[in-house]
mmCIF file of C-alpha atoms and ligand atoms in Angstrom:
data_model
loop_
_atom_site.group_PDB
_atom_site.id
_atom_site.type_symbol
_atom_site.label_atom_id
_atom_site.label_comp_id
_atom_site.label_asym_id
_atom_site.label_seq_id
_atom_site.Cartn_x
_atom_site.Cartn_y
_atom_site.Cartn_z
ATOM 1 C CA UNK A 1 0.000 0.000 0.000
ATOM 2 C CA UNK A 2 1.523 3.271 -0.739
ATOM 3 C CA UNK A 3 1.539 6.403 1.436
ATOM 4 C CA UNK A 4 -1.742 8.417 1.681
ATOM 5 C CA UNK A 5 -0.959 11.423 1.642
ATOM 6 C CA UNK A 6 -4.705 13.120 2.143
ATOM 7 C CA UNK A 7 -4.962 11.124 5.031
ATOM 8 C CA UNK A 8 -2.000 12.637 6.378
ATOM 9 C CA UNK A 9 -2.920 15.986 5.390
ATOM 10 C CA UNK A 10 -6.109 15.752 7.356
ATOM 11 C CA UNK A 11 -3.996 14.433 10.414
ATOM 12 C CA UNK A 12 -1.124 16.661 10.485
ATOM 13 C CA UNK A 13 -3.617 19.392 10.249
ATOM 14 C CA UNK A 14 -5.990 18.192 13.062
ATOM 15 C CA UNK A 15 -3.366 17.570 15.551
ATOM 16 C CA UNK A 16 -1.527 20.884 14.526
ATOM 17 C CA UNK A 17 -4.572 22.900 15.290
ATOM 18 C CA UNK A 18 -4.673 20.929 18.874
ATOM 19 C CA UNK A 19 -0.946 21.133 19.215
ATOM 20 C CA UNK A 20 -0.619 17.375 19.606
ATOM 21 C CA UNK A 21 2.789 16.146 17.971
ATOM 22 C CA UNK A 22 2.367 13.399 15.090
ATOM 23 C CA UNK A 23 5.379 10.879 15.186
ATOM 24 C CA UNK A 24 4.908 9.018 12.018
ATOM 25 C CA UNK A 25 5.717 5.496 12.322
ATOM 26 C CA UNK A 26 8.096 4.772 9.555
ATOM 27 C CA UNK A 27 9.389 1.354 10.555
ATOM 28 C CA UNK A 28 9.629 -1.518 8.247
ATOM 29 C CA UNK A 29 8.628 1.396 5.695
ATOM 30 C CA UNK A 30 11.176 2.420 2.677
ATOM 31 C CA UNK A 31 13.216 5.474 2.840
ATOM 32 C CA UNK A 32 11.016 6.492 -0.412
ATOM 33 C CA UNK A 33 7.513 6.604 1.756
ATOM 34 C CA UNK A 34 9.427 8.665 4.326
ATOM 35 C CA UNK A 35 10.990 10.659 2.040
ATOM 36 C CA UNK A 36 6.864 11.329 0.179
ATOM 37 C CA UNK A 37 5.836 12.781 4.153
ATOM 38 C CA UNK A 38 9.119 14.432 4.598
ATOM 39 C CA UNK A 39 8.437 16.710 0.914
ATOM 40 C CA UNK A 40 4.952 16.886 2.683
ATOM 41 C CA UNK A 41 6.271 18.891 5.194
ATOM 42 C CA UNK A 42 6.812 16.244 8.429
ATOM 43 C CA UNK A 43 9.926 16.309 10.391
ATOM 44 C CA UNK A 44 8.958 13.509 12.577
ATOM 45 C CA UNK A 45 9.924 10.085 12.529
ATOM 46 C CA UNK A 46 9.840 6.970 14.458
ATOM 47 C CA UNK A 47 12.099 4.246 14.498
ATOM 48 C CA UNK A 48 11.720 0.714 16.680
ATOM 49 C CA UNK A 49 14.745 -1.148 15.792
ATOM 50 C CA UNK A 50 18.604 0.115 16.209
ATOM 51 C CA UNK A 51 20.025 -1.162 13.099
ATOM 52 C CA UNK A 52 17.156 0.349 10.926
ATOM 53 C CA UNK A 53 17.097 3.964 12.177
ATOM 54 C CA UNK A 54 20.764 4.462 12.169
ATOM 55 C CA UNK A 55 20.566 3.190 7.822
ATOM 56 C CA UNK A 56 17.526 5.488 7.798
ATOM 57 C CA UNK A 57 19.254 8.119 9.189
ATOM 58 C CA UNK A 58 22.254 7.844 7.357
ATOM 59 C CA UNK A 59 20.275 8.894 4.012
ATOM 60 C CA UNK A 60 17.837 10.977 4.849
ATOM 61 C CA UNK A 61 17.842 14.441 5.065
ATOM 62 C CA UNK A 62 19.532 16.068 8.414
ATOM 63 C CA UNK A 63 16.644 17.959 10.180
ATOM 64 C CA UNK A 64 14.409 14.906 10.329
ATOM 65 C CA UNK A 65 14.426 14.571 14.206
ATOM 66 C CA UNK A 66 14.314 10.542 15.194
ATOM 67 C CA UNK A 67 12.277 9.291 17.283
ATOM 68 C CA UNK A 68 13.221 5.974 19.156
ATOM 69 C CA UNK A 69 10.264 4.068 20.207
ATOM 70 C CA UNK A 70 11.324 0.794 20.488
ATOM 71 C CA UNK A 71 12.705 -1.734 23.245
ATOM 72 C CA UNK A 72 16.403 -0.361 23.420
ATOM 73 C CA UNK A 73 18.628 -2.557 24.710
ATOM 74 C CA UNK A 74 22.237 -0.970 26.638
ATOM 75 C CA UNK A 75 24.768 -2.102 24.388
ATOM 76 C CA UNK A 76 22.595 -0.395 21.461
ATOM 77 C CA UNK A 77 22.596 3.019 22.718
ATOM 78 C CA UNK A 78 26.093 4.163 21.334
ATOM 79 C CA UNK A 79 24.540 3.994 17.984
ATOM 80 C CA UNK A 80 21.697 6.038 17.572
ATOM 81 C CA UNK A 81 23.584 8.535 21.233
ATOM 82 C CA UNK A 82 24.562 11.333 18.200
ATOM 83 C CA UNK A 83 21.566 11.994 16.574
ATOM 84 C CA UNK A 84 18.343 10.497 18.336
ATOM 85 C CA UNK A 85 15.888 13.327 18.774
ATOM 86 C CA UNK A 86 13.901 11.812 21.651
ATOM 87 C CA UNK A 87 13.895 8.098 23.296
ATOM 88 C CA UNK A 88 10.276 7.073 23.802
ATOM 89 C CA UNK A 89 10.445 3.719 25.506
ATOM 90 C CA UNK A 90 13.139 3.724 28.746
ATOM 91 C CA UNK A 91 11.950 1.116 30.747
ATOM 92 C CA UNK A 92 14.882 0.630 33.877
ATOM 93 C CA UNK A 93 17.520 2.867 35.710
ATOM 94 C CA UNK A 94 19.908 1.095 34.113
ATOM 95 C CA UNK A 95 19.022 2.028 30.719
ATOM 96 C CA UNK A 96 18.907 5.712 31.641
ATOM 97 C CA UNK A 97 21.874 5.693 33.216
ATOM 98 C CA UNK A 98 23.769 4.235 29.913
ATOM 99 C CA UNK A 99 21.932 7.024 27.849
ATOM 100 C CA UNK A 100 23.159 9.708 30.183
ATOM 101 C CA UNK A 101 26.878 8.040 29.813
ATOM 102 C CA UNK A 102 26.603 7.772 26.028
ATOM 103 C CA UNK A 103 24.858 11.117 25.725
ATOM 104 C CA UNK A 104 27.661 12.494 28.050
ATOM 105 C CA UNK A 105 30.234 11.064 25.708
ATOM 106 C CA UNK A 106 28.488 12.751 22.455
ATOM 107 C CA UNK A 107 28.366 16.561 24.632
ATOM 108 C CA UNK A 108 24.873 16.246 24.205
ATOM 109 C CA UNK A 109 21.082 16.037 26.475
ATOM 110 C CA UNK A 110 19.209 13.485 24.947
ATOM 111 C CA UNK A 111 15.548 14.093 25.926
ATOM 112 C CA UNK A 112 13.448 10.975 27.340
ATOM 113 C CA UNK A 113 10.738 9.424 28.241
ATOM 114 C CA UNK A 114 10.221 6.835 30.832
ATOM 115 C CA UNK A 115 7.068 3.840 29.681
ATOM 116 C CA UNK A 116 4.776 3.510 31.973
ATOM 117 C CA UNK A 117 3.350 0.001 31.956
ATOM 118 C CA UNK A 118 -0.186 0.975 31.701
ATOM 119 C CA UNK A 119 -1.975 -2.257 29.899
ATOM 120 C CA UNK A 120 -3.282 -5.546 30.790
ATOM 121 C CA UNK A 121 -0.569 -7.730 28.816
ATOM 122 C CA UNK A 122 2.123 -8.611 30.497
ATOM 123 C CA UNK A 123 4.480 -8.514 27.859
ATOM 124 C CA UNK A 124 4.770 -4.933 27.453
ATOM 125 C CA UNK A 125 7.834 -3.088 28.923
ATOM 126 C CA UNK A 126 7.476 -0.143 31.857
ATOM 127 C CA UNK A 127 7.556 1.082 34.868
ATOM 128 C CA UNK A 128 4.831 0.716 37.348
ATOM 129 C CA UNK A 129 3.634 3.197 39.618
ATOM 130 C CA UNK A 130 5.614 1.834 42.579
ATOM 131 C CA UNK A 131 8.775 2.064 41.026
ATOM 132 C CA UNK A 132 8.053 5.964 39.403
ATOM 133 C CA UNK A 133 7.784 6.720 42.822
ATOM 134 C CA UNK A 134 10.716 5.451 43.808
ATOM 135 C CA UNK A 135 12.523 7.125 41.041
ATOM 136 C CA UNK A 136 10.689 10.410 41.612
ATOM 137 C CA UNK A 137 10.630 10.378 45.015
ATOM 138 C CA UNK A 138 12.548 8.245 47.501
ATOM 139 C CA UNK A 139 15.650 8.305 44.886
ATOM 140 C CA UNK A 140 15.790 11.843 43.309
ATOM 141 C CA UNK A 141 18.946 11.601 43.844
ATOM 142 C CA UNK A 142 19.784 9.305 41.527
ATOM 143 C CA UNK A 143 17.662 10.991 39.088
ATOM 144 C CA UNK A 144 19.619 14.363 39.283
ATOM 145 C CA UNK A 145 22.914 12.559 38.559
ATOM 146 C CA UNK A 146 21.561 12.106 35.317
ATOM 147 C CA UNK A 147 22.833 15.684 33.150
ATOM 148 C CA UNK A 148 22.854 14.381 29.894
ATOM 149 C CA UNK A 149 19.690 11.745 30.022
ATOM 150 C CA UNK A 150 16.791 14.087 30.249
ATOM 151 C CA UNK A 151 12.878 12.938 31.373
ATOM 152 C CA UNK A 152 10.695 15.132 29.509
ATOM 153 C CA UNK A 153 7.424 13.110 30.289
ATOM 154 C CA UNK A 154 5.643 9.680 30.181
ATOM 155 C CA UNK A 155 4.825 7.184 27.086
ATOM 156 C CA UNK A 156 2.474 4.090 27.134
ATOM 157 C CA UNK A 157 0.599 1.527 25.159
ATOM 158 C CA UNK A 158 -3.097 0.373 26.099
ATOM 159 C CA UNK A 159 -3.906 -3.141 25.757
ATOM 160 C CA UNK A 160 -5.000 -4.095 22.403
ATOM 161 C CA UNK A 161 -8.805 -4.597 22.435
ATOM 162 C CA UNK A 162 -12.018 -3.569 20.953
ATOM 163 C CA UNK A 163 -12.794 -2.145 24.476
ATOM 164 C CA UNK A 164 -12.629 1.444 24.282
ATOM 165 C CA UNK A 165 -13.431 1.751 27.917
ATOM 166 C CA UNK A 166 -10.850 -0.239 28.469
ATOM 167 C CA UNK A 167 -8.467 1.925 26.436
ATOM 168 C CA UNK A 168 -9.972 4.856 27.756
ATOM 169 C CA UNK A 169 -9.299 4.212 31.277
ATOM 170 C CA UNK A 170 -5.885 2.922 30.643
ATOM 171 C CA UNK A 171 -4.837 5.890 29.167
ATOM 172 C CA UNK A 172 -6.715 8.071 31.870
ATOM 173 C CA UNK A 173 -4.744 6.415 34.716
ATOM 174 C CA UNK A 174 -1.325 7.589 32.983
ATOM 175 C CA UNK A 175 -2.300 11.122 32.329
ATOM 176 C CA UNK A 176 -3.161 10.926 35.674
ATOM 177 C CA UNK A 177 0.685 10.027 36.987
ATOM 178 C CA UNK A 178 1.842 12.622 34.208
ATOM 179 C CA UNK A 179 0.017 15.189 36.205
ATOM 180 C CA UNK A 180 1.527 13.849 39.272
ATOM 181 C CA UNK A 181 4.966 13.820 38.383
ATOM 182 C CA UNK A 182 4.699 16.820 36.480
ATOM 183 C CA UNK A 183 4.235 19.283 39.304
ATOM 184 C CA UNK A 184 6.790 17.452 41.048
ATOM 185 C CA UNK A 185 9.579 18.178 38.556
ATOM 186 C CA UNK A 186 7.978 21.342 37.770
ATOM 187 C CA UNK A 187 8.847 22.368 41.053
ATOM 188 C CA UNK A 188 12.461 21.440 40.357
ATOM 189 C CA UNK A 189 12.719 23.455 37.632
ATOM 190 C CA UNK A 190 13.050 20.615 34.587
ATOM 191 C CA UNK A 191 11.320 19.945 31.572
ATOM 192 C CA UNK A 192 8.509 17.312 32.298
ATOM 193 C CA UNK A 193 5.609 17.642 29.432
ATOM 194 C CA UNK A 194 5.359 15.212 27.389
ATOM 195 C CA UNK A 195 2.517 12.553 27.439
ATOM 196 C CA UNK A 196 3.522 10.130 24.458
ATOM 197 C CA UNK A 197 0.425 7.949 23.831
ATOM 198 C CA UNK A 198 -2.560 7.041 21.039
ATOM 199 C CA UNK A 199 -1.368 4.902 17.467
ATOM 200 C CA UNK A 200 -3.332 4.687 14.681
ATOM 201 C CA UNK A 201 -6.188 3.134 16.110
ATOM 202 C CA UNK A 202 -6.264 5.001 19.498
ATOM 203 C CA UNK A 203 -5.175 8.271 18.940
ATOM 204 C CA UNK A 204 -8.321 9.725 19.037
ATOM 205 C CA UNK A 205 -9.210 8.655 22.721
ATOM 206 C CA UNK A 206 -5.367 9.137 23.570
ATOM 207 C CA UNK A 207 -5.622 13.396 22.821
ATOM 208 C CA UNK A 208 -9.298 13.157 24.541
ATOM 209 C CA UNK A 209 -7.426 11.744 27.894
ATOM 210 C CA UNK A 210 -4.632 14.234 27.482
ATOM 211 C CA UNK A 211 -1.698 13.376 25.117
ATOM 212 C CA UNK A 212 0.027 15.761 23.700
ATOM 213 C CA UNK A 213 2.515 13.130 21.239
ATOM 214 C CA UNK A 214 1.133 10.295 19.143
ATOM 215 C CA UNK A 215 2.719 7.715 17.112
ATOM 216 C CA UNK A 216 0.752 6.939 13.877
ATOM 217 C CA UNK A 217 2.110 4.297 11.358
ATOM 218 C CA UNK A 218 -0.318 1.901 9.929
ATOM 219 C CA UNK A 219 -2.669 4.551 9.211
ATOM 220 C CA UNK A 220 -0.220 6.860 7.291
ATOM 221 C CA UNK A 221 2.136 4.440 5.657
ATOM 222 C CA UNK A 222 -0.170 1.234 5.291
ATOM 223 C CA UNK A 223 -0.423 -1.819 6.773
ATOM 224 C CA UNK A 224 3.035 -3.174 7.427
ATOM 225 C CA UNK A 225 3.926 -6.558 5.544
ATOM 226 C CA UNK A 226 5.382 -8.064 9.148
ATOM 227 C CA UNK A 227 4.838 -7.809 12.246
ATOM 228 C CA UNK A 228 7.318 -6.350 14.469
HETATM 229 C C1 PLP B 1 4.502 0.300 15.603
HETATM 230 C C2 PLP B 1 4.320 1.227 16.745
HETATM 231 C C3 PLP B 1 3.413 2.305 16.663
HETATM 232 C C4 PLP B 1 2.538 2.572 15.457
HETATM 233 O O1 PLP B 1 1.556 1.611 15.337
HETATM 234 P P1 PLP B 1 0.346 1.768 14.293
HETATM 235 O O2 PLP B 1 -0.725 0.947 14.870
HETATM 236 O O3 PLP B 1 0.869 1.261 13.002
HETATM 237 O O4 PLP B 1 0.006 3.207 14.236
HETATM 238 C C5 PLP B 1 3.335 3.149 17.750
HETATM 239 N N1 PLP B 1 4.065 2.963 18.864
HETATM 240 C C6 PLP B 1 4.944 1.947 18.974
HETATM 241 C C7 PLP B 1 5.727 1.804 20.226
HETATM 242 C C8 PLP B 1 5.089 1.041 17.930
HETATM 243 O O5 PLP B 1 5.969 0.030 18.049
#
């Protein structure tokens, strides 16, 4: 399926008008279909695997600002450190303290967000609310040893159902935390305000319940020929 552009269009302009960011989703997706919504006029992109975004990357034009919102594993940093415009999906300490190192090394911030394990599967990655507290709270600390690996806000995935009042209250219960934690570093003084949730098939209730990012792919670039 090739790009559709009127779609996008319609959704760049919607979300524009409700300041909302649009990430498109360009994964599995040719550099040509990126390059048709880049001459569009979007500057967003989102990436899920390592090896991918830094070939993407490599070829495309410059001021595209990368989005990584896959599982990143430690030893994978180092390669997308230079350039990556925001990591969606840090999911342990550990990780953030290996983007702050590599981020260090590159004289760089690199701006992230911490996933917040908001859905019924078990398989998805994130914290839950115990351990943001602990982060936030009992160990900020830890958290302000961090000068390169920045937390800018909260991402999350609802379980994937038919249920919108599932979905809805799902993404309710992380705008909720967002709020939470926002004053909190607000009163520190940092950056905290970005609420990363909604894809193509939930973006609508995602902005209703308070996002301000979303990360569309299907819907902009087609159905992807595998999943991943
Ligand atoms: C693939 C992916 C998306 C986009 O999904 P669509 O349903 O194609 O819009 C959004 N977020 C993450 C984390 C993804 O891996």
């Amino acid at each position: 399926m090739p790009v559709d552009k009127e779609i996008y269009n319609q959704i760049a302009a919607s979300l524009q008008s409700r300041n909302v960011t649009l990430v498109a989703v360009s994964k599995t997706k040719p550099v040509s279909d990126i390059l048709e919504l880049y001459d569009a006029g979007q500057r967003d992109f989102g990436e899920n695997y390592v090896q991918e975004l830094v070939e993407k990357q490599e070829t495309l034009p410059k001021d595209i600002r990368w989005h990584f919102i896959g599982h990143l594993q430690t030893n994978k940093v180092k390669a997308i450190a230079p350039f990556v415009y925001l990591i969606h999906g840090v999911d342990s300490y550990k990780l953030l303290k290996e983007i702050n190192k590599q981020a260090a090394r590159n004289q760089r911030t690199i701006p992230c967000l911490l996933q917040v394990h908001i859905a019924r599967e078990e398989t998805k990655f994130g914290f839950n609310e115990e351990e943001l507290e602990e982060l936030f709270v009992r160990h900020q600390d830890l958290l302000n040893e961090l000068e390169y690996a920045a937390i800018t806000g909260f991402m999350g995935m609802a379980t994937f159902t038919d249920d919108p009042l599932v979905v809805r209250s799902e993404f309710q219960y992380l705008k909720n935390l967002f709020d939470k934690y926002k004053n909190i570093r607000q009163i520190d003084g940092k950056k905290f305000m970005t609420l990363s949730m909604g894809m193509s098939g939930d973006f609508e209730e995602a902005i209703a319940d308070g996002s301000n990012m979303v990360r569309i792919g299907s819907l902009l670039f087609g159905a992807r020929d595998y999943i991943v």
